[in-house]
Amino acid sequence: MSTRRRFIKQSIIGAASVGAIGQLSAKTKRVAPLRPIVISTWDFGVAANRAAWEILGKGGNSLDAVERGVMVPEADLSNTTVGKGGYPDRDGHVTLDACIMDSEGNCGAVAAMEHIAHPIQVARLVMEKTPHVMLVGEGALQFALENGFERDNLLTAESEKAWKEWLKEKKYAPVMNIENASFNKERLPGNKYNHDTIGMLALDQAGNLSGACTTSGMAFKMHGRVGDSPIIGAGLYVDNEIGGATSTGVGEEVIRTVGSFLVVELMRQGYSPREACREAVERIVKKKPDIAKDIQVGFLALNKNGEYGSFALQEGFTFAVCEERDQERIVQGEHYY
Ligand code: SD4
């Protein structure tokens, strides 16, 4: 195993177009099954993957790895889109959504939960200690407190300041999480609140897949709004026979198409991870073309062989890959528009 630190900001297709498909799939697919491997959404996935690798690299299981991995952005106060420090809803409440799924089809989720810094841990506890899959709002908080989690104030001074700034105009237009400033400037002037979720998929040494997804949801959303991220089948899905998928972006469109489940089912039919993600993106475009052109949704998938791929609506989606200690890559996803 190499100890040399390698960190490559890899832009596979530059100004990607749908026509450049072969190029990407050739570079993101692996021929021989290789594991362990962990992949996760956006640039902040690098630090999360590193934490997951601490477990995977020692032969640990993928469930522990994804839980530990996504706890990194949850704990990062400078990250305004996941965990403590996330932007609040329009009434000033930081409400968090998370879910987790293991290789045996077990899953747990919390939605619209306040005051608990690590929703992914609560989601895992829902999975392991209750006969249910999802707890929401007050009930989720009550369950967390009863199980020893500490009540915390999740609203940081920085997020409160951004919210107060937003209150001046109160323009409720939670449209884009795209990390492409020029796109935002041209097409969505005034939209300065990028919004990104972490979705993570891991295949461990034993060949078992797990996934986790956690977010503070859209900035300044309506109180009580829940997106795709804590919904099994929408924001995350894992089938240990086939593979796993996760999503980021405007959750409403992912829920409408049951996106992550769709990606896994397409892989079952023989699609590569990348082709499956592309088909799911195209489904969104087909269903709601007028909405799709102005929003971001990105899918990320990993199959049982350790092959991975992604596809997004817009330019700017990135994901992080780790398959060896100190070997981290950020991959620029392909996009539809
Ligand atoms: C949501 N999918 O709440 C999340 C937000 C997100 O990048 O992923 N933003 O709809």
PDB file of N, CA and C and ligand atoms in Angstrom, residues 42 81 97 176-178 194-198 213-219 221 225-230 235 247-252 254-255 296, ligand 1:
ATOM      1  N   TRP A  42     -19.566  15.178  -3.472  1.00  0.00           N
ATOM      2  CA  TRP A  42     -18.935  16.491  -3.332  1.00  0.00           C
ATOM      3  C   TRP A  42     -17.486  16.424  -2.812  1.00  0.00           C
ATOM      4  N   THR A  81     -24.203  22.853   5.191  1.00  0.00           N
ATOM      5  CA  THR A  81     -25.218  22.050   4.514  1.00  0.00           C
ATOM      6  C   THR A  81     -25.455  20.685   5.159  1.00  0.00           C
ATOM      7  N   ASP A  97     -31.831  15.772   8.441  1.00  0.00           N
ATOM      8  CA  ASP A  97     -32.364  14.539   7.836  1.00  0.00           C
ATOM      9  C   ASP A  97     -31.205  13.569   7.604  1.00  0.00           C
ATOM     10  N   MET A 176     -31.074  25.868  -6.239  1.00  0.00           N
ATOM     11  CA  MET A 176     -29.853  25.308  -6.812  1.00  0.00           C
ATOM     12  C   MET A 176     -28.782  25.017  -5.776  1.00  0.00           C
ATOM     13  N   ASN A 177     -28.185  23.873  -5.889  1.00  0.00           N
ATOM     14  CA  ASN A 177     -27.047  23.610  -5.018  1.00  0.00           C
ATOM     15  C   ASN A 177     -25.779  23.505  -5.839  1.00  0.00           C
ATOM     16  N   ILE A 178     -25.866  24.066  -7.007  1.00  0.00           N
ATOM     17  CA  ILE A 178     -24.770  23.886  -7.949  1.00  0.00           C
ATOM     18  C   ILE A 178     -23.523  24.627  -7.485  1.00  0.00           C
ATOM     19  N   ASN A 194     -25.362  27.760  -1.902  1.00  0.00           N
ATOM     20  CA  ASN A 194     -25.095  26.409  -2.405  1.00  0.00           C
ATOM     21  C   ASN A 194     -25.541  25.410  -1.357  1.00  0.00           C
ATOM     22  N   HIS A 195     -26.033  24.299  -1.825  1.00  0.00           N
ATOM     23  CA  HIS A 195     -26.510  23.350  -0.838  1.00  0.00           C
ATOM     24  C   HIS A 195     -26.192  21.922  -1.174  1.00  0.00           C
ATOM     25  N   ASP A 196     -25.418  21.287  -0.349  1.00  0.00           N
ATOM     26  CA  ASP A 196     -24.918  19.965  -0.670  1.00  0.00           C
ATOM     27  C   ASP A 196     -25.086  18.986   0.478  1.00  0.00           C
ATOM     28  N   THR A 197     -25.480  17.801   0.078  1.00  0.00           N
ATOM     29  CA  THR A 197     -25.677  16.706   1.031  1.00  0.00           C
ATOM     30  C   THR A 197     -24.514  15.748   0.918  1.00  0.00           C
ATOM     31  N   ILE A 198     -24.183  15.039   2.001  1.00  0.00           N
ATOM     32  CA  ILE A 198     -23.234  13.945   1.792  1.00  0.00           C
ATOM     33  C   ILE A 198     -23.980  12.616   1.711  1.00  0.00           C
ATOM     34  N   CYS A 213     -26.559   8.732   4.251  1.00  0.00           N
ATOM     35  CA  CYS A 213     -26.859  10.017   3.627  1.00  0.00           C
ATOM     36  C   CYS A 213     -27.295  10.979   4.727  1.00  0.00           C
ATOM     37  N   THR A 214     -26.750  12.200   4.753  1.00  0.00           N
ATOM     38  CA  THR A 214     -27.105  13.130   5.827  1.00  0.00           C
ATOM     39  C   THR A 214     -27.024  14.572   5.336  1.00  0.00           C
ATOM     40  N   THR A 215     -27.961  15.406   5.805  1.00  0.00           N
ATOM     41  CA  THR A 215     -28.073  16.774   5.288  1.00  0.00           C
ATOM     42  C   THR A 215     -28.845  17.659   6.257  1.00  0.00           C
ATOM     43  N   SER A 216     -28.653  18.973   6.085  1.00  0.00           N
ATOM     44  CA  SER A 216     -29.565  19.905   6.771  1.00  0.00           C
ATOM     45  C   SER A 216     -30.678  20.331   5.815  1.00  0.00           C
ATOM     46  N   GLY A 217     -30.710  19.730   4.645  1.00  0.00           N
ATOM     47  CA  GLY A 217     -31.781  20.026   3.690  1.00  0.00           C
ATOM     48  C   GLY A 217     -31.564  21.374   3.032  1.00  0.00           C
ATOM     49  N   MET A 218     -32.563  21.836   2.362  1.00  0.00           N
ATOM     50  CA  MET A 218     -32.412  23.111   1.661  1.00  0.00           C
ATOM     51  C   MET A 218     -32.362  24.278   2.632  1.00  0.00           C
ATOM     52  N   ALA A 219     -31.501  25.219   2.320  1.00  0.00           N
ATOM     53  CA  ALA A 219     -31.398  26.407   3.163  1.00  0.00           C
ATOM     54  C   ALA A 219     -32.738  27.147   3.178  1.00  0.00           C
ATOM     55  N   LYS A 221     -35.640  26.425   4.027  1.00  0.00           N
ATOM     56  CA  LYS A 221     -36.821  25.663   3.598  1.00  0.00           C
ATOM     57  C   LYS A 221     -38.003  25.978   4.499  1.00  0.00           C
ATOM     58  N   ARG A 225     -40.321  20.820   6.117  1.00  0.00           N
ATOM     59  CA  ARG A 225     -40.007  20.263   4.790  1.00  0.00           C
ATOM     60  C   ARG A 225     -38.949  19.155   4.917  1.00  0.00           C
ATOM     61  N   VAL A 226     -39.204  18.053   4.254  1.00  0.00           N
ATOM     62  CA  VAL A 226     -38.231  16.959   4.229  1.00  0.00           C
ATOM     63  C   VAL A 226     -37.920  16.648   2.769  1.00  0.00           C
ATOM     64  N   GLY A 227     -36.652  16.502   2.467  1.00  0.00           N
ATOM     65  CA  GLY A 227     -36.255  16.192   1.088  1.00  0.00           C
ATOM     66  C   GLY A 227     -36.058  14.704   0.880  1.00  0.00           C
ATOM     67  N   ASP A 228     -35.259  14.378  -0.088  1.00  0.00           N
ATOM     68  CA  ASP A 228     -35.017  12.975  -0.444  1.00  0.00           C
ATOM     69  C   ASP A 228     -34.043  12.269   0.494  1.00  0.00           C
ATOM     70  N   SER A 229     -33.154  13.051   1.127  1.00  0.00           N
ATOM     71  CA  SER A 229     -31.995  12.450   1.803  1.00  0.00           C
ATOM     72  C   SER A 229     -32.317  11.396   2.866  1.00  0.00           C
ATOM     73  N   PRO A 230     -33.371  11.554   3.670  1.00  0.00           N
ATOM     74  CA  PRO A 230     -33.637  10.506   4.670  1.00  0.00           C
ATOM     75  C   PRO A 230     -34.593   9.431   4.156  1.00  0.00           C
ATOM     76  N   GLY A 235     -33.159   9.185  -1.518  1.00  0.00           N
ATOM     77  CA  GLY A 235     -31.804   9.700  -1.308  1.00  0.00           C
ATOM     78  C   GLY A 235     -30.744   8.625  -1.186  1.00  0.00           C
ATOM     79  N   SER A 247     -28.067  10.251  -3.708  1.00  0.00           N
ATOM     80  CA  SER A 247     -28.319  11.442  -4.517  1.00  0.00           C
ATOM     81  C   SER A 247     -28.073  12.705  -3.727  1.00  0.00           C
ATOM     82  N   THR A 248     -27.921  13.792  -4.464  1.00  0.00           N
ATOM     83  CA  THR A 248     -27.800  15.116  -3.871  1.00  0.00           C
ATOM     84  C   THR A 248     -28.501  16.087  -4.809  1.00  0.00           C
ATOM     85  N   GLY A 249     -28.934  17.188  -4.265  1.00  0.00           N
ATOM     86  CA  GLY A 249     -29.624  18.158  -5.102  1.00  0.00           C
ATOM     87  C   GLY A 249     -31.047  18.394  -4.630  1.00  0.00           C
ATOM     88  N   VAL A 250     -31.870  18.856  -5.518  1.00  0.00           N
ATOM     89  CA  VAL A 250     -33.245  19.219  -5.145  1.00  0.00           C
ATOM     90  C   VAL A 250     -34.066  17.952  -4.909  1.00  0.00           C
ATOM     91  N   GLY A 251     -34.301  17.677  -3.649  1.00  0.00           N
ATOM     92  CA  GLY A 251     -34.863  16.396  -3.241  1.00  0.00           C
ATOM     93  C   GLY A 251     -36.242  16.104  -3.784  1.00  0.00           C
ATOM     94  N   GLU A 252     -37.020  17.140  -4.021  1.00  0.00           N
ATOM     95  CA  GLU A 252     -38.385  16.924  -4.501  1.00  0.00           C
ATOM     96  C   GLU A 252     -38.379  16.121  -5.807  1.00  0.00           C
ATOM     97  N   VAL A 254     -36.041  14.112  -6.831  1.00  0.00           N
ATOM     98  CA  VAL A 254     -35.525  12.755  -6.592  1.00  0.00           C
ATOM     99  C   VAL A 254     -36.633  11.881  -5.998  1.00  0.00           C
ATOM    100  N   ILE A 255     -37.423  12.471  -5.114  1.00  0.00           N
ATOM    101  CA  ILE A 255     -38.528  11.709  -4.513  1.00  0.00           C
ATOM    102  C   ILE A 255     -39.537  11.320  -5.599  1.00  0.00           C
ATOM    103  N   GLN A 296     -30.266  21.488  -9.676  1.00  0.00           N
ATOM    104  CA  GLN A 296     -29.217  20.473  -9.700  1.00  0.00           C
ATOM    105  C   GLN A 296     -29.719  19.207  -9.010  1.00  0.00           C
TER     106      GLN A 296
HETATM  107  C1  SD4 B   1     -32.620  17.932   0.029  1.00  0.00           C
HETATM  108  N1  SD4 B   1     -31.167  16.577  -1.310  1.00  0.00           N
HETATM  109  O1  SD4 B   1     -32.929  18.210   1.176  1.00  0.00           O
HETATM  110  C2  SD4 B   1     -31.206  17.512  -0.212  1.00  0.00           C
HETATM  111  C3  SD4 B   1     -30.372  18.730  -0.391  1.00  0.00           C
HETATM  112  C4  SD4 B   1     -29.124  18.545  -1.143  1.00  0.00           C
HETATM  113  O2  SD4 B   1     -27.403  19.346  -2.281  1.00  0.00           O
HETATM  114  O3  SD4 B   1     -28.684  17.502  -1.455  1.00  0.00           O
HETATM  115  N2  SD4 B   1     -28.481  19.555  -1.538  1.00  0.00           N
HETATM  116  O4  SD4 B   1     -33.391  18.012  -0.915  1.00  0.00           O
END
